Coordinates of C-alpha atoms and ligand atoms in Angstrom, one line a residue:
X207 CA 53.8 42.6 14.6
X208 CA 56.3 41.8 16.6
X209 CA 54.0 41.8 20.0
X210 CA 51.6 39.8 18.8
X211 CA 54.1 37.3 18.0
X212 CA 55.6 37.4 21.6
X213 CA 52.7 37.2 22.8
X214 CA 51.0 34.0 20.8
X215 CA 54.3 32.6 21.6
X216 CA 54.0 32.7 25.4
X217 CA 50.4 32.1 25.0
X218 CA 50.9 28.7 23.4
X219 CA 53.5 27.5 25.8
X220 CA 50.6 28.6 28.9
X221 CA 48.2 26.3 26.3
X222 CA 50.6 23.7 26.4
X223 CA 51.1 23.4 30.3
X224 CA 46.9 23.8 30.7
X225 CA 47.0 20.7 28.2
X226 CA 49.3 19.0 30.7
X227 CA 47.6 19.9 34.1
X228 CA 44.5 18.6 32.2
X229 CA 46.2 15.2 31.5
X230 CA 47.1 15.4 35.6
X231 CA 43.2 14.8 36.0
X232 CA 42.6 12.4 33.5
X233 CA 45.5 10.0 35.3
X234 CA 44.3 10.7 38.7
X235 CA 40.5 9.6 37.4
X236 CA 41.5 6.5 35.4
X237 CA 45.1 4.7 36.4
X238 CA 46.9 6.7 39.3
X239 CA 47.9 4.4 42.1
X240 CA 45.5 5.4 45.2
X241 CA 48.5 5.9 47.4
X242 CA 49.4 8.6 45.2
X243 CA 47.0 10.9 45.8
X244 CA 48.6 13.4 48.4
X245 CA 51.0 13.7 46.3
X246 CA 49.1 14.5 43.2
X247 CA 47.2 17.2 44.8
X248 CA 50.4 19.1 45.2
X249 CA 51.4 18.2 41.9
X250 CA 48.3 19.7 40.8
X251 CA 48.4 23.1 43.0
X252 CA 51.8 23.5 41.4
X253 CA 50.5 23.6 37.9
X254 CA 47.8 25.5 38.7
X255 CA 50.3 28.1 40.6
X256 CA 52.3 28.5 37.3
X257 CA 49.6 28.6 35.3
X258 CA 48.2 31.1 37.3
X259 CA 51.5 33.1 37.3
X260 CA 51.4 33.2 33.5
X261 CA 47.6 34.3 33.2
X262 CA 48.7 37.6 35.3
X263 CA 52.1 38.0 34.2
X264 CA 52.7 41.9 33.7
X265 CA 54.1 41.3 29.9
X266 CA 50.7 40.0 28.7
X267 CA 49.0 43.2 29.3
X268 CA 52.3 45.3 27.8
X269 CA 52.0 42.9 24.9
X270 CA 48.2 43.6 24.6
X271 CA 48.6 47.6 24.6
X272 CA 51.7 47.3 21.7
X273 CA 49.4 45.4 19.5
X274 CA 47.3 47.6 16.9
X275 CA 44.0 45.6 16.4
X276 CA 42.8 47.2 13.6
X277 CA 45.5 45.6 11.9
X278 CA 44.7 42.1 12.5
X279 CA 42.9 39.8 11.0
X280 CA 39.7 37.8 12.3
X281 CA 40.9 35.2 13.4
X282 CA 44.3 37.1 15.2
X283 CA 41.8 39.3 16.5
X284 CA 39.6 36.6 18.1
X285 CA 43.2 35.1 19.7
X286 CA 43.5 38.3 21.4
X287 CA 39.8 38.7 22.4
X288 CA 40.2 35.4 24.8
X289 CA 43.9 35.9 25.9
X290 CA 42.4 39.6 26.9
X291 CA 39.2 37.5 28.7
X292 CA 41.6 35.3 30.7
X293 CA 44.0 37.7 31.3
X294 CA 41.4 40.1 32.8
X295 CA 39.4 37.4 34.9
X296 CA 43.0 36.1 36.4
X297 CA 44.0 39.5 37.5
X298 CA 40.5 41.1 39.3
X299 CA 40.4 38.3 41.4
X300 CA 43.1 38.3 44.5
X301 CA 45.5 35.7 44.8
X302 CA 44.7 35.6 48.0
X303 CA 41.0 34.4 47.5
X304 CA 41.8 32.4 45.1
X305 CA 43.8 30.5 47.6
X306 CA 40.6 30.7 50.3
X307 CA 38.5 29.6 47.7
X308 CA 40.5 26.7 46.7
X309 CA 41.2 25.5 50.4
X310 CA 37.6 26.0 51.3
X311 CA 36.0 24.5 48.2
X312 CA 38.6 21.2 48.7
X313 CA 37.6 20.4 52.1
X314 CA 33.9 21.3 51.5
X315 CA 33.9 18.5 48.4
X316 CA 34.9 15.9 51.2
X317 CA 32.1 16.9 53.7
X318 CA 29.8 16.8 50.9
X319 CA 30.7 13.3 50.2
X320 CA 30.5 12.1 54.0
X321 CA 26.9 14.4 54.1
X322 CA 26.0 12.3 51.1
X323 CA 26.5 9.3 52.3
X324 CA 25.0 9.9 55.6
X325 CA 22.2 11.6 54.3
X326 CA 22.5 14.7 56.8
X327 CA 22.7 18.1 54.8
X328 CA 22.8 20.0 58.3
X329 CA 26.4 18.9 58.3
X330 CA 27.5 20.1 54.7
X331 CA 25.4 23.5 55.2
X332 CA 28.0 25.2 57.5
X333 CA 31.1 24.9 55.0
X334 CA 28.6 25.6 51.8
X335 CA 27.8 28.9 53.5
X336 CA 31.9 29.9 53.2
X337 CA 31.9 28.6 49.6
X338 CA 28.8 30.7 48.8
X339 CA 30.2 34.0 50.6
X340 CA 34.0 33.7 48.8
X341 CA 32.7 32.7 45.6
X342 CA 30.1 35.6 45.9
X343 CA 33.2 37.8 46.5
X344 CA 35.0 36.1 43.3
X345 CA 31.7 37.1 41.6
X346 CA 31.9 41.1 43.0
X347 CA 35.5 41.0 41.6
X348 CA 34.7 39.8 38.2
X349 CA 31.6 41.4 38.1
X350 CA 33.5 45.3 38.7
X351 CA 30.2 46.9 39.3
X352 CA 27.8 44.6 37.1
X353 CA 25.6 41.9 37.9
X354 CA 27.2 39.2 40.5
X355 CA 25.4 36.1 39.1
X356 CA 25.9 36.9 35.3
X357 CA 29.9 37.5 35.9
X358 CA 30.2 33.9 37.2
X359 CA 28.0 32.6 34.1
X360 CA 30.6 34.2 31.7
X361 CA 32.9 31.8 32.7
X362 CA 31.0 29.2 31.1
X363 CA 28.8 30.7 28.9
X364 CA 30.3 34.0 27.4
X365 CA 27.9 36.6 26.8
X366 CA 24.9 34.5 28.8
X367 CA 22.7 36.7 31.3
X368 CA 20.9 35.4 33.9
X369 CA 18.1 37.8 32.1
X370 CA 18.3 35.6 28.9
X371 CA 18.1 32.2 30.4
X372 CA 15.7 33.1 32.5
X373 CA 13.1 33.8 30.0
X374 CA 14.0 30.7 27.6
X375 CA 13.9 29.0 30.7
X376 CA 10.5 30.2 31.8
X377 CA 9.0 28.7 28.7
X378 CA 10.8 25.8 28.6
X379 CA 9.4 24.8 32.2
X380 CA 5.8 24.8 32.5
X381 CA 5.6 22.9 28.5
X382 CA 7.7 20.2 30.2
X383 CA 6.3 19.7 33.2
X384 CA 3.0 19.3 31.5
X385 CA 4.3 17.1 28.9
X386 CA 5.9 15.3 31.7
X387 CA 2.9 14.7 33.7
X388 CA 1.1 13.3 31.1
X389 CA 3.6 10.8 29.8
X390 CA 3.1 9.5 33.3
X391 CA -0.3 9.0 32.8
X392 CA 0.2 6.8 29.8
X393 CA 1.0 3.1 29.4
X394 CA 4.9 2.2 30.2
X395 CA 7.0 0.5 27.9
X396 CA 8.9 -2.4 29.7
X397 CA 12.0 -2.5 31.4
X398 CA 15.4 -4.3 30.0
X399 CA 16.3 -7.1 32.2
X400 CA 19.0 -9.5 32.1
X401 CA 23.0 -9.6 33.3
X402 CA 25.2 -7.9 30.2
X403 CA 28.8 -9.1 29.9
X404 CA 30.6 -6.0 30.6
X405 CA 34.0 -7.0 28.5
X406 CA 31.5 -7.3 25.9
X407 CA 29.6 -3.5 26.6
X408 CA 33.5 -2.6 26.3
X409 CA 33.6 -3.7 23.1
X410 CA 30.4 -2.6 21.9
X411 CA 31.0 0.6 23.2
X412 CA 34.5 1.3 21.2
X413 CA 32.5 0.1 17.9
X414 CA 29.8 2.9 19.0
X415 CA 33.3 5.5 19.1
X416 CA 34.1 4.7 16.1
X417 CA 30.5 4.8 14.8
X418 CA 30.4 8.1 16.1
X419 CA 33.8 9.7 14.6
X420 CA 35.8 9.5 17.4
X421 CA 39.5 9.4 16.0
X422 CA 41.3 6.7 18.4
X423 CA 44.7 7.6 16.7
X424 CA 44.5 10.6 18.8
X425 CA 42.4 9.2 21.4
X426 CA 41.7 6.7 24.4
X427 CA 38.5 5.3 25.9
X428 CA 38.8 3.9 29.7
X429 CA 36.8 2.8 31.9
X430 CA 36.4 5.9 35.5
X431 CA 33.5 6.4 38.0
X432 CA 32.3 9.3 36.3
X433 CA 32.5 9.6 32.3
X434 CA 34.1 12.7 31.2
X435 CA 36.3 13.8 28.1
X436 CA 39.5 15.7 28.4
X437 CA 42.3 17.6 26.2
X438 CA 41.7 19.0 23.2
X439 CA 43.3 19.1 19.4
X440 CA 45.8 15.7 19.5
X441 CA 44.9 14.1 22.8
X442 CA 41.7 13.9 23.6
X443 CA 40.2 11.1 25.6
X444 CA 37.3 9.7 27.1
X445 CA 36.1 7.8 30.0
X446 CA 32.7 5.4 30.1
X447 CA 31.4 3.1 32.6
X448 CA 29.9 -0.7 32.9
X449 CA 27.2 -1.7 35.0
X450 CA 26.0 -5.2 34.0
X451 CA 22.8 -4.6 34.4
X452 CA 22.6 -1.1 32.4
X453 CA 24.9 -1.3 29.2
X454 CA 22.6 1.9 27.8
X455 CA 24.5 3.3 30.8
X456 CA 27.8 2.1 29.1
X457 CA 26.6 3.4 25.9
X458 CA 24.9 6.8 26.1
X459 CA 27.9 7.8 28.3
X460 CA 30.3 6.6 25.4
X461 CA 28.2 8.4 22.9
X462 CA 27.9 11.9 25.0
X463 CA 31.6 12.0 25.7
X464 CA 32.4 11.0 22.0
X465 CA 30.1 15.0 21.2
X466 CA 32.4 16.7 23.5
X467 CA 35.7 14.7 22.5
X468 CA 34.7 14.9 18.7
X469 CA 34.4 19.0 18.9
X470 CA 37.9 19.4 20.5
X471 CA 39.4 16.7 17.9
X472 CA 37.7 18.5 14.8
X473 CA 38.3 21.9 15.3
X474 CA 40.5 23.3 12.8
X475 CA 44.2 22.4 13.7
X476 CA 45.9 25.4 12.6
X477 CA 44.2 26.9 16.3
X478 CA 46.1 23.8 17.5
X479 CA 47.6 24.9 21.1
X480 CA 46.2 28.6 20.8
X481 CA 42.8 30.1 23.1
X482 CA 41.1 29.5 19.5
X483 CA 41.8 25.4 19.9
X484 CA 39.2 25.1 22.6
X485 CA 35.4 24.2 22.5
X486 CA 33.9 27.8 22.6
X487 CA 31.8 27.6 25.8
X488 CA 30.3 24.7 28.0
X489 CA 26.7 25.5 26.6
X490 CA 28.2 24.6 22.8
X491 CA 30.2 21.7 24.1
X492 CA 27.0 19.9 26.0
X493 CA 25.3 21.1 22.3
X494 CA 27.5 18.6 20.8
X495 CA 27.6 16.0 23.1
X496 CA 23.8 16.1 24.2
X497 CA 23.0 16.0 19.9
X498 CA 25.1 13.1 19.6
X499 CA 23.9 11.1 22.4
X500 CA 19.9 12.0 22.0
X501 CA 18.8 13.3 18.9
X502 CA 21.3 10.7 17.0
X503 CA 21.9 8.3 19.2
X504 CA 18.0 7.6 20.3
X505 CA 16.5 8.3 17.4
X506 CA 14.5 5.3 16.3
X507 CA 16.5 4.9 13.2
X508 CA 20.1 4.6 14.8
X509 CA 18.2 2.3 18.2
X510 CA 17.1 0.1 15.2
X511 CA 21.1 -0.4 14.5
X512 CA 21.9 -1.0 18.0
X513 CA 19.4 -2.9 18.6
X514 CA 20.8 -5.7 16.0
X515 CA 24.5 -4.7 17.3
X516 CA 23.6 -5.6 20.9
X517 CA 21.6 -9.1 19.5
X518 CA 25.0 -10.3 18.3
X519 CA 27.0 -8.9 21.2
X520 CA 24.9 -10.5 24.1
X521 CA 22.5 -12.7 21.7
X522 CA 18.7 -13.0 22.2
X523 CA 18.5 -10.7 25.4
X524 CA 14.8 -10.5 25.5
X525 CA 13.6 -7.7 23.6
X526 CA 11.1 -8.9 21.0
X527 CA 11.5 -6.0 18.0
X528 CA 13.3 -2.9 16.9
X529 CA 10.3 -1.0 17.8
X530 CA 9.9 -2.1 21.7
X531 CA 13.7 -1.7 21.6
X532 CA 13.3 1.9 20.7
X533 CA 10.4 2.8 23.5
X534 CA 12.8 0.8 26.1
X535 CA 15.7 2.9 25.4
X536 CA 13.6 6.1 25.7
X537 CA 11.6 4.8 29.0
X538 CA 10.6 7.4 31.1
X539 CA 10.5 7.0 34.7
X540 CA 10.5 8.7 37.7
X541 CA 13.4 8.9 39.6
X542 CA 15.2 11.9 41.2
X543 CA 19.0 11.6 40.1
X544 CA 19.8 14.3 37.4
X545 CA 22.5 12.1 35.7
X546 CA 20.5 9.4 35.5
X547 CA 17.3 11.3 33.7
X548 CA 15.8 10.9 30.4
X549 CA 15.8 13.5 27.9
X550 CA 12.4 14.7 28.9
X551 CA 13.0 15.0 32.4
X552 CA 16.5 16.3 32.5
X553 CA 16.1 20.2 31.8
X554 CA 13.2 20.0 34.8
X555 CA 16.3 19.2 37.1
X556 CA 18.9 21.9 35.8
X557 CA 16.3 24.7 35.9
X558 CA 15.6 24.1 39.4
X559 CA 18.9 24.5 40.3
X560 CA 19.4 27.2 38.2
X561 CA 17.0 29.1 39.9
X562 CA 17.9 28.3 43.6
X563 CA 21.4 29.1 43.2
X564 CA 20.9 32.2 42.0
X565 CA 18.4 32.7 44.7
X566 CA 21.4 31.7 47.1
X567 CA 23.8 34.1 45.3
X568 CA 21.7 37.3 46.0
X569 CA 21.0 36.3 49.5
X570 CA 17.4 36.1 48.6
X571 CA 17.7 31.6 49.7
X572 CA 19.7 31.2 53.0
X573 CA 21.3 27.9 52.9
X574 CA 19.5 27.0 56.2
X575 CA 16.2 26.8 53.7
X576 CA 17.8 25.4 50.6
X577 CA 16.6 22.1 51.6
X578 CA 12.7 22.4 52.1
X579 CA 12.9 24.9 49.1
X580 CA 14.4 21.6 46.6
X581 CA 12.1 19.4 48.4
X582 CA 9.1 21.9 47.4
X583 CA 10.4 22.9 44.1
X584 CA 11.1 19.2 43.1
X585 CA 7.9 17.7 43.8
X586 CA 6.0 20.7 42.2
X587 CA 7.4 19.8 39.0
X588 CA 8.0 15.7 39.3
X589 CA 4.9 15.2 41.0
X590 CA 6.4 13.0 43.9
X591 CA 8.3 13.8 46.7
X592 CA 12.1 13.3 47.5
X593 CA 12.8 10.5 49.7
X594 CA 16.0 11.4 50.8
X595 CA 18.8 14.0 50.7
X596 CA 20.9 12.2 48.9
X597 CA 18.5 11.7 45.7
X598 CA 17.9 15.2 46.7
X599 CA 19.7 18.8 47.5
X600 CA 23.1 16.9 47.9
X601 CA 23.0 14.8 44.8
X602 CA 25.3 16.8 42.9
X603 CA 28.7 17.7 43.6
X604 CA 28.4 21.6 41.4
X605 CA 28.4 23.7 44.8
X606 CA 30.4 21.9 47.2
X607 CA 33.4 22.8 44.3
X608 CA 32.0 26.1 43.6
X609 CA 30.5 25.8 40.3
X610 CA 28.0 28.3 40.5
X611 CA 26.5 29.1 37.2
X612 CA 27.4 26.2 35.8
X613 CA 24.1 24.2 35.9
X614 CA 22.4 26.6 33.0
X615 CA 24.9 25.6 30.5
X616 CA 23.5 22.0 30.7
X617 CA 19.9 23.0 29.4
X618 CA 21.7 25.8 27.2
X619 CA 23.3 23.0 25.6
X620 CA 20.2 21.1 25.3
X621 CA 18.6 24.0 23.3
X622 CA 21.3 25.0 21.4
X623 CA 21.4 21.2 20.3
X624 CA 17.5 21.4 19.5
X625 CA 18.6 24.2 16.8
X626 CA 20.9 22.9 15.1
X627 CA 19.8 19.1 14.8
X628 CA 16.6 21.3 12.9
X629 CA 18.5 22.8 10.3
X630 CA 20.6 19.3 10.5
X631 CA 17.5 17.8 9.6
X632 CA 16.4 20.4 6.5
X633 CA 20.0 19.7 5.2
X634 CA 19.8 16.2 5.4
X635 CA 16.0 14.9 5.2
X636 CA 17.2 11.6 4.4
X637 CA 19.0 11.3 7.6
X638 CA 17.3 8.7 9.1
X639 CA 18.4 6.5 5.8
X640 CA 21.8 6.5 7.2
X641 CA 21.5 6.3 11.0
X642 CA 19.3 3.2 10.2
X643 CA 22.6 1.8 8.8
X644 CA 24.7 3.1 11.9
X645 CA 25.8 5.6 9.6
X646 CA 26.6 9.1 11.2
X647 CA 28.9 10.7 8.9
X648 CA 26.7 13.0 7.2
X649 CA 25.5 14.2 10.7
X650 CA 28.8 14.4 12.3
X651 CA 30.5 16.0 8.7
X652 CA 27.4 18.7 8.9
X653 CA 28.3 19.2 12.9
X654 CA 32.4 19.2 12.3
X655 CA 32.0 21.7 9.2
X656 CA 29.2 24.1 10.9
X657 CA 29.6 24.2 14.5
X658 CA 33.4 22.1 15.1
X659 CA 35.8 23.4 13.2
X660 CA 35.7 26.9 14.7
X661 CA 36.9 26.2 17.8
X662 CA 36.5 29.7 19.7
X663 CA 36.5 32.0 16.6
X664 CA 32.7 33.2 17.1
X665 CA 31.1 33.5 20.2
X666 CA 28.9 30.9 21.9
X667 CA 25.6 32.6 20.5
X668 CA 27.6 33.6 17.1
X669 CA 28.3 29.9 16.4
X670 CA 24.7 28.0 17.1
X671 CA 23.1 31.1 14.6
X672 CA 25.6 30.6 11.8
X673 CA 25.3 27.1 12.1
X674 CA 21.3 26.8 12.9
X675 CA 20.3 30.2 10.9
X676 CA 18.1 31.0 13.7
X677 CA 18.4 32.9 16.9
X678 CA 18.9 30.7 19.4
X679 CA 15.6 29.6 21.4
X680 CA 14.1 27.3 23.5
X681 CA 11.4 26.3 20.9
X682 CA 12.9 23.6 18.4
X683 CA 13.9 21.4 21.8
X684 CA 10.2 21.9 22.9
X685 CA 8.5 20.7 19.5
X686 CA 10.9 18.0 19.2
X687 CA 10.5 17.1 22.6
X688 CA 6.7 16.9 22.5
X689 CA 6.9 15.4 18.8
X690 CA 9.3 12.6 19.9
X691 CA 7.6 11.8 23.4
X692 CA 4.2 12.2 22.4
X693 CA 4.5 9.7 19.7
X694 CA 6.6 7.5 21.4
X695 CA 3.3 7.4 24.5
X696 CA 0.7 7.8 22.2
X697 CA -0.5 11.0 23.7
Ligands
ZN174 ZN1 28.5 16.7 28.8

């Protein structure tokens, strides 16, 4: 097997310098010097140029015809499935538009940001017409005669159709805009007031790391403007946020990254540095991080912990009872900021972009109409109109970079996690025991074991099923959905 071991060989020396250009990110989000940043960028275009280089390097495919497969094992065999996925995606597409899409894409992400903060989408809708055309052509490349809008899914969702999605989808949004309308109808809970000592949320919010599994030995939490997690196997970090007056923004955000940095960290480590060390898709990751932060994390049991945890971090902060806690935490209000939405509301949000950009993709929604078509669609399902672009059609940053077919894996993740935090829940039915006592081990030893470990062994769909025992389907996140919310308002 003397190809195969060339080839895993190169392939985990490629892993190692995408493990690098990650770290490039983390630094420029969290501690790079602000001068440094013209400089960075060509750091950046250099690792991406080498990495590039590797991805279509002409001995990858040699390697991959000298290997027999039938002579390999599962797990050498799923190696080669993803080294044959990346190697195929790099080379359809021309360097050339590569190149066009990366030039366009960057200068498009600042005009979206000046748009955004002047509230005039007529000025970002010239350059996001070039970054739909060039990314439609990336999508004719990948797609080599199939559908367009399903080729640029695959990248984040392997083996997800538009076809699929659309029909879980379809069910998913006329149940929550009903359930939505008529938790508006009901008696609010209050809102938390007060000024939260943000070195204190810091502190608070590493205990809640911990709480959660995160292994700081082989990890870091800062502080960026936008929480994310990155790396994977022995250097995984995370970024959270403080906002005096919000520490559940501090919190949740600590929590959700801690599901997406807990899947890379657990994943079995002899895949350490190989395509099998990686979180499978984006639809399994957000399953992770979305089940930690919601069905865990705001669950009455585990806000009854928190509750007492944030009475000895800030003292009496005005929240009478556990119980009152709980329905705070879970408010639901209106708002039009998807990153800011509560579990009920936030699926409402990705489905409508979901469906325009598809609708831009096949030309069916010109960008000249993209506005009045959010505008309609939103207040359709919120009930309320936008007020304002900003809180509106240019409150994400997803197109200006290209990320088409991105949004869907939000909401798949959302379902996926309603699967498996059922069969979580008929393997553990004394959960609520432990997360009462901030205890989330057996939850987090039944996600690591099931769904973790496997890194990208199974495919996305492959992994919720032999984890959940069920097909995956919209219908668990529904039932617990209405279950959880119509308790919570009495409906
Ligand atoms: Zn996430």
């Amino acid at each position: 097997m003397k190809a195969y071991d060339e080839l895993m060989a190169f392939q985990r020396e490629t892993e190692a310098l995408a493990e690098v250009a990650g770290r490039l990110g983390w630094d420029q989000e969290t501690v790079m010097p602000r001068g440094a940043a013209p400089q960075r960028s060509e750091e950046m275009a250099a690792m991406q140029g080498v990495l590039h280089a590797r991805n279509v390097d002409p001995r990858v495919a040699d390697w991959l015809a000298a290997i027999d497969g039938e002579a390999l094992d599962e797990v050498a065999r799923a190696q080669l499935h993803h080294i044959r996925r990346g190697h195929d995606r790099a080379t359809r597409v021309p360097g050339e538009l590569s190149s066009r899409i990366a030039r366009v894409t960057s200068r498009a992400q600042g005009l979206w940001a000046e748009a955004r903060a002047t509230d005039d989408f007529a000025a970002f809708a010239p350059v996001l017409e070039e970054v739909i055309a060039l990314k439609r052509e990336e999508g004719q490349a990948l797609a080599a005669g199939g559908d367009v809008y399903d080729a640029m899914l695959d990248d984040y969702e392997p083996g997800a159709t538009a076809e699929t999605l659309t029909a879980m989808f379809g069910a998913l949004r006329p149940a929550l805009a009903d359930l939505r309308a008529a938790v508006r109808e009901a008696p609010q809970p209050p809102v938390l007031e007060g000024v939260f000592d943000e070195a204190a949320q810091m502190e608070l919010t590493r205990l809640l790391a911990t709480t959660f599994g995160y292994d700081s030995s082989i990890g870091r939490v800062d502080k960026a403007v936008h929480p994310f997690s990155s790396g994977s196997g022995l250097d995984v970090r995370i970024t959270t946020r403080t906002n005096p007056l919000d520490p559940f923004n501090c919190f949740y955000s600590t929590i959700h990254e801690v599901g997406h940095a807990a899947y890379e960290q657990n994943i079995d480590q002899a895949y350490l540095l190989t395509p099998l060390g990686r979180g499978v898709s984006m639809g399994v990751h957000e399953s992770q991080s979305r089940i930690y932060e919601n069905q865990l994390g705001r669950s009455r049991a585990f806000t009854g912990w928190l509750f007492g945890k944030m009475r000895d971090a800030f003292g009496d902060f005005g929240v009478a009872d556990a119980e009152t806690f709980y329905r705070i935490v879970n408010r639901v209000s209106d708002g039009y900021i998807r990153t800011e939405a509560d579990e009920l509301q936030y699926n409402l949000h990705v489905l409508l972009r979901f469906d325009l950009e598809r609708a831009l993709m096949s030309g069916d929604l010109q960008v000249g109409d993209l506005e009045a078509a959010w505008n309609d669609r939103f207040e359709a399902d919120f009930g309320y109109p936008v007020d304002k672009p900003s809180n509106g059609v240019l409150q994400d940053v997803h197109w200006s970079v290209g990320l088409f077919g991105y949004f869907p894996t939000y909401t798949l993740g959302n379902v996926y996690a309603g699967c498996l935090h059922e069969a979580l829940r008929a393997a553990h039915p004394d959960l609520d025991d432990h997360l009462a006592r901030g205890e989330t081990g057996v939850a987090t030893e039944w996600l690591r074991t099931n769904v973790q470990t496997h890194g990208g062994l199974y495919t996305p769909r492959d992994v919720i099923r032999r984890a959940s025992g069920i097909e995956p389907s919209e219908a668990p996140l529904l039932s617990y959905l209405q279950n959880k919310f119509g308790d919570l308002y009495g409906l």
